[in-house]
mmCIF file of C-alpha atoms and ligand atoms in Angstrom:
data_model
loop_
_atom_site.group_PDB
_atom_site.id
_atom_site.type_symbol
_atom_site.label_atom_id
_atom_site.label_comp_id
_atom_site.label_asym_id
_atom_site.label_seq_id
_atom_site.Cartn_x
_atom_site.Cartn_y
_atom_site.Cartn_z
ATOM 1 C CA UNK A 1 95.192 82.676 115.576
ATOM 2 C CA UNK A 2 97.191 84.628 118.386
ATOM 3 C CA UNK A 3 100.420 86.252 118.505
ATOM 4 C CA UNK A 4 101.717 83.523 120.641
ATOM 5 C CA UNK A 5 100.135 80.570 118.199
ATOM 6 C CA UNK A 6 102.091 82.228 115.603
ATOM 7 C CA UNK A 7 105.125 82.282 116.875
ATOM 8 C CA UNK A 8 105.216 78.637 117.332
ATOM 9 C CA UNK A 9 106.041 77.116 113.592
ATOM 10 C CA UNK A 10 104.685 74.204 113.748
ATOM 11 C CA UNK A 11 101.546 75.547 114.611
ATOM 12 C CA UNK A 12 101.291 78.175 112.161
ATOM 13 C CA UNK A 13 101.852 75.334 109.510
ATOM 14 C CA UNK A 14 99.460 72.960 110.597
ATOM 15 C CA UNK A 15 97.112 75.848 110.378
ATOM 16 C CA UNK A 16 98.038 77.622 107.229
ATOM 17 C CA UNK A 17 98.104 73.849 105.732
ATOM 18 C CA UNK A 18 94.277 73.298 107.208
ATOM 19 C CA UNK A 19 93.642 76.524 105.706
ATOM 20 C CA UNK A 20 94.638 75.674 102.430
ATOM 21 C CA UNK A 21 93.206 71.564 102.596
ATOM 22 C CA UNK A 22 89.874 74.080 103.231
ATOM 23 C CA UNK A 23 90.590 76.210 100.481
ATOM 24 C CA UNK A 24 91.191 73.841 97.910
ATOM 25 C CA UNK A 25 87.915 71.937 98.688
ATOM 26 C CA UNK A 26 86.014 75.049 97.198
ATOM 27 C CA UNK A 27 88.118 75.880 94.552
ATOM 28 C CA UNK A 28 85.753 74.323 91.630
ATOM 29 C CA UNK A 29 82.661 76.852 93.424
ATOM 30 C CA UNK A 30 84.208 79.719 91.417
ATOM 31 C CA UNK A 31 85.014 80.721 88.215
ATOM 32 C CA UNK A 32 88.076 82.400 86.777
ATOM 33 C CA UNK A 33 87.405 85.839 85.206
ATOM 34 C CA UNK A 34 86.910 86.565 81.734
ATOM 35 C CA UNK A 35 85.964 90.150 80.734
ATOM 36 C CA UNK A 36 89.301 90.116 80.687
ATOM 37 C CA UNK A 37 89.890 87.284 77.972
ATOM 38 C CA UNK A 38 93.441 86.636 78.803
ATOM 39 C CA UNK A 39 92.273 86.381 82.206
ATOM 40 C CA UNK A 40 90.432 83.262 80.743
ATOM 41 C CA UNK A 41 93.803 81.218 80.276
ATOM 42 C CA UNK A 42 94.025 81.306 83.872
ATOM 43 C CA UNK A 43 93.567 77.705 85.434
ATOM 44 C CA UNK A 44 90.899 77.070 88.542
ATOM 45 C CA UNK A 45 92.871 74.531 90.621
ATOM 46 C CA UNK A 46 96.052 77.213 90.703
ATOM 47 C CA UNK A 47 96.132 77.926 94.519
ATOM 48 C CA UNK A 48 98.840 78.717 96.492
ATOM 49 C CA UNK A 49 98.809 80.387 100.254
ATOM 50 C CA UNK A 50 101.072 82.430 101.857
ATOM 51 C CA UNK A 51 101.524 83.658 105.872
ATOM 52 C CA UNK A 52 104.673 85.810 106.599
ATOM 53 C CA UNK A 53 104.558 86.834 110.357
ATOM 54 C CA UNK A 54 105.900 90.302 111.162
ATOM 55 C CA UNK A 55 109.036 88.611 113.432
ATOM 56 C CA UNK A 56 109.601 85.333 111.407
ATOM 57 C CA UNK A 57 112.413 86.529 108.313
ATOM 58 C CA UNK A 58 110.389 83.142 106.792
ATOM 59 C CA UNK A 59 106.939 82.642 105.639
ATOM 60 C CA UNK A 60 104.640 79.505 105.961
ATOM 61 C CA UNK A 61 103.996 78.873 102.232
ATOM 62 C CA UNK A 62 101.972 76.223 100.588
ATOM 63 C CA UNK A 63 100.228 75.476 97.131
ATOM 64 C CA UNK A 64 101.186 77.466 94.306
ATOM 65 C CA UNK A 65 102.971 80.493 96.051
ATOM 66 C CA UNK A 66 105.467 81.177 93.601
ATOM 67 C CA UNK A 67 103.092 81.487 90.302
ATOM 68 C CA UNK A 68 103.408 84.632 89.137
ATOM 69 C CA UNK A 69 99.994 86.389 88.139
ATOM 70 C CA UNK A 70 98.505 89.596 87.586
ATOM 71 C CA UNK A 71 98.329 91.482 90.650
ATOM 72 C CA UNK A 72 94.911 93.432 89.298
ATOM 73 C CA UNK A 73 93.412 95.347 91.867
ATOM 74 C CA UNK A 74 95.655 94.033 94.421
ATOM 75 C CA UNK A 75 97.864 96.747 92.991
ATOM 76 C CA UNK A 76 95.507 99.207 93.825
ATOM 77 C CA UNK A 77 96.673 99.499 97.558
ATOM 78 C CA UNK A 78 100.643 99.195 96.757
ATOM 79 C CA UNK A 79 100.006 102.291 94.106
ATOM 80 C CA UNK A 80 98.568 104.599 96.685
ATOM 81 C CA UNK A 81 100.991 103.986 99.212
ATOM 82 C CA UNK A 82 103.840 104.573 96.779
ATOM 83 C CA UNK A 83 101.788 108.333 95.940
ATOM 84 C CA UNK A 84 101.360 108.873 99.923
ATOM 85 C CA UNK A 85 104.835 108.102 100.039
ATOM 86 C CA UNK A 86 105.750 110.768 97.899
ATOM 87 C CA UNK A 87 103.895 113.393 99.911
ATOM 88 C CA UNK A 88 100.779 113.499 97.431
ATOM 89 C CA UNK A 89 97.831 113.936 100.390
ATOM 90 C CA UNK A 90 96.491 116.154 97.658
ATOM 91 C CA UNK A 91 94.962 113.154 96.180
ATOM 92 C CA UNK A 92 92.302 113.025 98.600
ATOM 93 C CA UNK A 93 90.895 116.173 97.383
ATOM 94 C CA UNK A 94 90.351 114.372 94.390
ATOM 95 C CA UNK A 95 89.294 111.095 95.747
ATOM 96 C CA UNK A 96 86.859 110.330 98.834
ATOM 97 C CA UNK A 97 87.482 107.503 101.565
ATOM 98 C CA UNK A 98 83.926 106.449 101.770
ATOM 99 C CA UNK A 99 82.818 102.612 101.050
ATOM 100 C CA UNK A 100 80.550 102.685 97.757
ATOM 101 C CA UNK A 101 78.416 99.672 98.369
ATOM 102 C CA UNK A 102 79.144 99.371 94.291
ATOM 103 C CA UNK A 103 80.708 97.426 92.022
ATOM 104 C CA UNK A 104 84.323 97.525 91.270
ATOM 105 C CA UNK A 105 83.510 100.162 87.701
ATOM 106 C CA UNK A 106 80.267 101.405 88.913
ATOM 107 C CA UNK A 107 80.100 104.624 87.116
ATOM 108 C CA UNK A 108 76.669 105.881 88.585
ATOM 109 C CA UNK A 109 78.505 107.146 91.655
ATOM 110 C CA UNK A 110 80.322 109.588 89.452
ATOM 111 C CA UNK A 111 77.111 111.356 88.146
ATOM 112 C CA UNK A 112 75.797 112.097 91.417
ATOM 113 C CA UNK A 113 78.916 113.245 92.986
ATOM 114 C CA UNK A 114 80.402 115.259 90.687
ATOM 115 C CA UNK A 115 83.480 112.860 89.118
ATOM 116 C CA UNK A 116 84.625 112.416 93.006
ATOM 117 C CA UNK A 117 85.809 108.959 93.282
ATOM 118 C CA UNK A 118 83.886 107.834 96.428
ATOM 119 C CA UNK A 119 87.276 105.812 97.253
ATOM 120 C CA UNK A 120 91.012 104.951 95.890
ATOM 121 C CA UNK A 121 90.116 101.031 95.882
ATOM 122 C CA UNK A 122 87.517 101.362 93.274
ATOM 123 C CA UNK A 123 88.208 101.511 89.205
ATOM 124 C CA UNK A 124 87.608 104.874 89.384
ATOM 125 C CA UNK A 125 89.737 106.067 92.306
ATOM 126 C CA UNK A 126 92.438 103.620 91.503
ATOM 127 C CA UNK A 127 92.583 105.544 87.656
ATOM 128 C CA UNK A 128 92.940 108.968 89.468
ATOM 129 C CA UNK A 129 96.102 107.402 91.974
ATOM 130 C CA UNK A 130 98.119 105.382 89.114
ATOM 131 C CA UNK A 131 97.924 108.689 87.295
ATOM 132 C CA UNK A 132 99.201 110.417 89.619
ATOM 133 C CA UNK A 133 102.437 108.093 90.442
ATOM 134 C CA UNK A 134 105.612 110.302 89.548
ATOM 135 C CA UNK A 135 106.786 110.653 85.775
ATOM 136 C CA UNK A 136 105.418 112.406 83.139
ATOM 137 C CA UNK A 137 104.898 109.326 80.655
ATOM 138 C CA UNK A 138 102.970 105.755 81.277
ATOM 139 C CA UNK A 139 106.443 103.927 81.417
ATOM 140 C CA UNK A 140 108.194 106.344 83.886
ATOM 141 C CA UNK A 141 105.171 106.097 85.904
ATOM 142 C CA UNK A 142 104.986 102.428 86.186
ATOM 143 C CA UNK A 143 109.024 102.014 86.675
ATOM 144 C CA UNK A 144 108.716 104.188 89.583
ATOM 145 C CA UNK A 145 105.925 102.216 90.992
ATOM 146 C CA UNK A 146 108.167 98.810 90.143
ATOM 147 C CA UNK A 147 110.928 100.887 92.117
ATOM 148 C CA UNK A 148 108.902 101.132 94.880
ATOM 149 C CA UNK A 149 107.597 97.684 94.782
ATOM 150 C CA UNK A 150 111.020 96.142 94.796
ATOM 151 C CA UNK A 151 112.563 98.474 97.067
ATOM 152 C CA UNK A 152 110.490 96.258 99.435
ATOM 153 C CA UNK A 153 110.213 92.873 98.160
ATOM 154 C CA UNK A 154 113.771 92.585 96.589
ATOM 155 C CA UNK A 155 113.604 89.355 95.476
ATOM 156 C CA UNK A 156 110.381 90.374 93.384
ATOM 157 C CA UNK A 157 110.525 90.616 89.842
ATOM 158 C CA UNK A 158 107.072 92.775 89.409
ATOM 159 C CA UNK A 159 107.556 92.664 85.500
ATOM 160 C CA UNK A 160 104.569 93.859 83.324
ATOM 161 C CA UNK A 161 102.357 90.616 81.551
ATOM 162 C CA UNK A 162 102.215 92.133 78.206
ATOM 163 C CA UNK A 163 99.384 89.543 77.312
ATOM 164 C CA UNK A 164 96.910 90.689 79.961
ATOM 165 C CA UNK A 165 97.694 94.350 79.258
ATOM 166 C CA UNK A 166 96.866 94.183 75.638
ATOM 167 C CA UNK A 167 94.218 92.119 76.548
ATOM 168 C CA UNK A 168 92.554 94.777 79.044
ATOM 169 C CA UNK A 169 93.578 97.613 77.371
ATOM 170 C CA UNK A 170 91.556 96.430 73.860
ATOM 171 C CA UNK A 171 88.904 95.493 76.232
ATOM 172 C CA UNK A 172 88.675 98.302 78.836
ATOM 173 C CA UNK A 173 85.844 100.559 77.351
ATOM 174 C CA UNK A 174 84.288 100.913 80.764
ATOM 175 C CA UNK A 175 87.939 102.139 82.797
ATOM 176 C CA UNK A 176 88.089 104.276 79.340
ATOM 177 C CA UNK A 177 84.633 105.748 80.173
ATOM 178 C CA UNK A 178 85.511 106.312 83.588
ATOM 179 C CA UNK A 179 88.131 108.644 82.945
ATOM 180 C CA UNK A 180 86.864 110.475 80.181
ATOM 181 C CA UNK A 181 83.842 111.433 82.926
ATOM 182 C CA UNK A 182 86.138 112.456 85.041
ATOM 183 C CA UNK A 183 88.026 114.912 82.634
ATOM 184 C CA UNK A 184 84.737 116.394 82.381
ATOM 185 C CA UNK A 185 85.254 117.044 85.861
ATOM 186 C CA UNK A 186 88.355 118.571 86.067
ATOM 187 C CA UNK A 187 89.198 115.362 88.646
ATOM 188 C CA UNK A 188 91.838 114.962 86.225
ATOM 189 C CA UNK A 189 94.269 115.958 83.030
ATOM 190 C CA UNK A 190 94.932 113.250 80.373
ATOM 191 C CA UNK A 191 92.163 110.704 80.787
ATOM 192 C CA UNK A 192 94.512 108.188 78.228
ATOM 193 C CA UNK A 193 97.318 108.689 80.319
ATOM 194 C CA UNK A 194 95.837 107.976 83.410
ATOM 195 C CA UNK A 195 93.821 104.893 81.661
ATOM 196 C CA UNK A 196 96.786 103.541 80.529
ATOM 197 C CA UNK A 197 99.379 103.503 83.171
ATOM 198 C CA UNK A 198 95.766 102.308 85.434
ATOM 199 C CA UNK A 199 95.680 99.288 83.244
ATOM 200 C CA UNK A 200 99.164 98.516 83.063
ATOM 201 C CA UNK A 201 99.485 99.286 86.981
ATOM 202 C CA UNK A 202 97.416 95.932 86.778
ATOM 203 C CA UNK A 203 98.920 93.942 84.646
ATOM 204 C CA UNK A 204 102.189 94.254 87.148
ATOM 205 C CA UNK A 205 102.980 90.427 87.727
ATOM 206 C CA UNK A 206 103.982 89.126 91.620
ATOM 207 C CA UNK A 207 103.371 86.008 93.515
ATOM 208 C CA UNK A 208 101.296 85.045 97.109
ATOM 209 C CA UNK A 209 104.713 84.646 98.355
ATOM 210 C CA UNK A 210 105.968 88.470 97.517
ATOM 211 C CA UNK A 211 102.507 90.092 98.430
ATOM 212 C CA UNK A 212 102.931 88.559 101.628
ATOM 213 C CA UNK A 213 106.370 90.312 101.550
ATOM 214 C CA UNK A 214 105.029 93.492 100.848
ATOM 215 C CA UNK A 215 102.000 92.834 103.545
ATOM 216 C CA UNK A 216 104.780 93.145 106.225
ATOM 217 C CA UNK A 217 105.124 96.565 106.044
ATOM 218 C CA UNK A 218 101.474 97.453 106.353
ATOM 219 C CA UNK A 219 101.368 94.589 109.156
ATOM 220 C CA UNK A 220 103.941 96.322 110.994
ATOM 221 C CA UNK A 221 103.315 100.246 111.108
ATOM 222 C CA UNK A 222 105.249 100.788 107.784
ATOM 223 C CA UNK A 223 108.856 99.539 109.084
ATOM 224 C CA UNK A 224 109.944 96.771 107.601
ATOM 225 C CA UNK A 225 111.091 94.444 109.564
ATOM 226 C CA UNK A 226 112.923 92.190 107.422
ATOM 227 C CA UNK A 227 115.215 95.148 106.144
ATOM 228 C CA UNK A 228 114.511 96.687 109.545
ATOM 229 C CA UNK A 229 113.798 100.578 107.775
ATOM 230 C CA UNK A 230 110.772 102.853 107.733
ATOM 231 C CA UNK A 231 109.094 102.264 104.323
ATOM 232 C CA UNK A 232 105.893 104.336 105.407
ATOM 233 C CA UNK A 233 104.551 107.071 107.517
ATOM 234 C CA UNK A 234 102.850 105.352 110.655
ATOM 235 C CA UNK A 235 99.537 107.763 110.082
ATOM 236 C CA UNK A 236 100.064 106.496 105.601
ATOM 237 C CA UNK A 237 100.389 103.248 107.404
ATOM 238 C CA UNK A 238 96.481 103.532 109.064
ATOM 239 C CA UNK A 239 95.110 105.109 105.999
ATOM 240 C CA UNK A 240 96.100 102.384 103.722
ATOM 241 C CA UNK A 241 94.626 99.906 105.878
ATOM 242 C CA UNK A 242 91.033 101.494 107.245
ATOM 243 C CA UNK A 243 90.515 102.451 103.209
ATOM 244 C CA UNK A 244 91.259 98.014 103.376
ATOM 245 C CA UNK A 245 88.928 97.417 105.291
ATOM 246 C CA UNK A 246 86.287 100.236 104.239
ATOM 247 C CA UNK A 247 86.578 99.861 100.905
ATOM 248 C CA UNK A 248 89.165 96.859 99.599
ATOM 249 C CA UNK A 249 86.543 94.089 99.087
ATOM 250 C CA UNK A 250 83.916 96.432 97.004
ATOM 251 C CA UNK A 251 80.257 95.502 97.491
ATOM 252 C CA UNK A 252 81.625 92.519 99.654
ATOM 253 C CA UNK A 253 83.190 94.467 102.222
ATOM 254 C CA UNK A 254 80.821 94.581 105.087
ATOM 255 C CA UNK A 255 79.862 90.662 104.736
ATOM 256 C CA UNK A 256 83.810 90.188 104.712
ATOM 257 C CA UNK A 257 84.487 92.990 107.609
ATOM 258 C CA UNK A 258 81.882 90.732 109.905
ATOM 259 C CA UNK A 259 82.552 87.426 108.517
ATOM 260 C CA UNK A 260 86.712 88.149 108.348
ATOM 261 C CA UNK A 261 87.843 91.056 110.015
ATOM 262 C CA UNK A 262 90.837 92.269 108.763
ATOM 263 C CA UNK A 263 91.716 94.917 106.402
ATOM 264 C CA UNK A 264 92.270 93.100 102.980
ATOM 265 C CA UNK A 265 92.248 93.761 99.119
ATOM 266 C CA UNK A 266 91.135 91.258 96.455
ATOM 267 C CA UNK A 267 91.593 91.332 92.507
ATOM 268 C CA UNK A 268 89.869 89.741 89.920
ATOM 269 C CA UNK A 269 93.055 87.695 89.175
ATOM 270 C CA UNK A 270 92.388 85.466 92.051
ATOM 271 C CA UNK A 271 94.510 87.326 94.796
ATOM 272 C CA UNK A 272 93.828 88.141 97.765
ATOM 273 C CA UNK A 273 95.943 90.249 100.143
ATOM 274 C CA UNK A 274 94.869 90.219 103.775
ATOM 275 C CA UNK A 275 96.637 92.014 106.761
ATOM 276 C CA UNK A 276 96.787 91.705 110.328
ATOM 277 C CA UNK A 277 98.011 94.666 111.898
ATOM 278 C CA UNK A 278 100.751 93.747 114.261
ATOM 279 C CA UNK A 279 100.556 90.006 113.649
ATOM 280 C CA UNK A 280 101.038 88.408 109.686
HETATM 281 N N1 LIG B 1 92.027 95.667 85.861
HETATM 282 C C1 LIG B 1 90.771 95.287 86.432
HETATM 283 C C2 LIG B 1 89.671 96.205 85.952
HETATM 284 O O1 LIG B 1 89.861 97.380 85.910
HETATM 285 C C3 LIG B 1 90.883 95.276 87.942
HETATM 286 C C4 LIG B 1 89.589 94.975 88.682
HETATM 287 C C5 LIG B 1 89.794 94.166 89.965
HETATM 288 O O2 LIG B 1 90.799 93.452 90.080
HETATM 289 O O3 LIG B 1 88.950 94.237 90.861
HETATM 290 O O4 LIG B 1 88.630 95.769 85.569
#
């Protein structure tokens, strides 16, 4: 849809309502995710769609756009803005920003490259960034993420679903194995530490409607336009979304790149976060 298209409402509701009439015809092809289990209690028919143009202070919202769920790995973008925000570039001499071609918690990667992260998208890059957010426990951490979060999206609650944390964190043997490897190394200090705030990072609750909030900043160079102040660095602005569209969609991101086209990040909660630079 063009710039133009979009700025005429009634268009860009007829379309984002076509979208989701489209969307909801395939919902029963998939299956919700259950490695893990309280991931399970999640229904199939929830759906909801969200488009917030960069110069509309309104999005075009339909379907369930206001359920809250866990963001997952949708975080995983949101995180390493909030450390390149805080002037850690370091990071990327502990994390690559090649595509892996893997699986989200491929660990084989690690072996042959020496407990480099090939990228900050995948388990084990993501593990190295939430680590690495400011504060010197799991809940500072994650409170200064939630600060950054709502400094944005003010109307977002980003509250922690204690049931899907448990859940993960009794689960996550494989994000546990991950960062042991990398303590061996050196890639990082306090592998529980890191696990921990990683896994609650994801368990951070928000809604289509506020991811589409937060979108706007990456959609629009880092200045938010709604609050009309720079959030992010214009050249933190292009890393966050190449690494999108390199590496946000896993083993899927080529098909997506051709068949799609624009930077986006997915999570195995069911969201998916999708930018347009310049447009939505
Ligand atoms: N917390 C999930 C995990 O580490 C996130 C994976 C995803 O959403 O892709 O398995």
């Amino acid at each position: 849809m063009s710039k133009e298209r979009l700025q005429d409402r009634a268009a860009l509701e007829a379309t984002v309502r076509r979208a989701y009439e489209a969307g909801r015809r395939a919902l029963g092809s998939g299956a919700v995710a259950n490695y893990i289990p309280a991931l399970a209690n999640a229904s199939p028919g929830w759906f909801g769609l969200v488009v917030h143009p960069v110069d509309a202070t309104e999005p075009v919202a339909v379907g369930d756009s206001d359920l809250a769920f866990s963001l997952q790995s949708v975080s995983k973008i949101f995180s390493l803005a909030c450390l390149l925000n805080d002037d850690d570039h370091v990071v990327f001499e502990r994390v690559g920003v090649e595509p892996s071609g893997d699986a989200f918690h491929s660990i084989v990667r690690l072996e042959e490259e020496r407990g480099i992260p090939r990228n900050p998208l995948i388990n084990a890059g993501a593990i190295v960034v939430s680590g690495r957010l400011k504060g010197a426990t799991v809940d500072e951490k994650i409170a200064h993420f939630q600060g950054f979060l709502r400094g944005i999206c003010t109307e977002g609650a980003f509250g922690v679903d204690e049931d899907v944390y448990l859940s993960e964190w009794k689960t996550g043997f494989r994000n546990r194995s991950l960062a042991n490897y990398m303590r061996h190394w050196e890639t990082l200090e306090d592998p529980m530490l890191y696990c921990e705030t990683y896994i609650r990072q994801c368990a951070i609750e928000g809604t289509a409607r506020g991811l589409a909030r937060l979108g706007l900043v990456l959609a629009n160079g880092g200045v938010d336009p709604i609050q009309q102040r720079r959030v992010l660095d214009g050249r933190d602005t292009r890393t966050l979304l190449a690494v999108m569209l390199t590496c946000g969609l896993y083993d899927e991101v080529g098909r997506i790149a051709v068949d799609v086209g624009v930077p986006a990040k997915s999570g195995v909660s069911g969201g998916l976060h999708a930018v347009v630079p310049g447009v939505c």
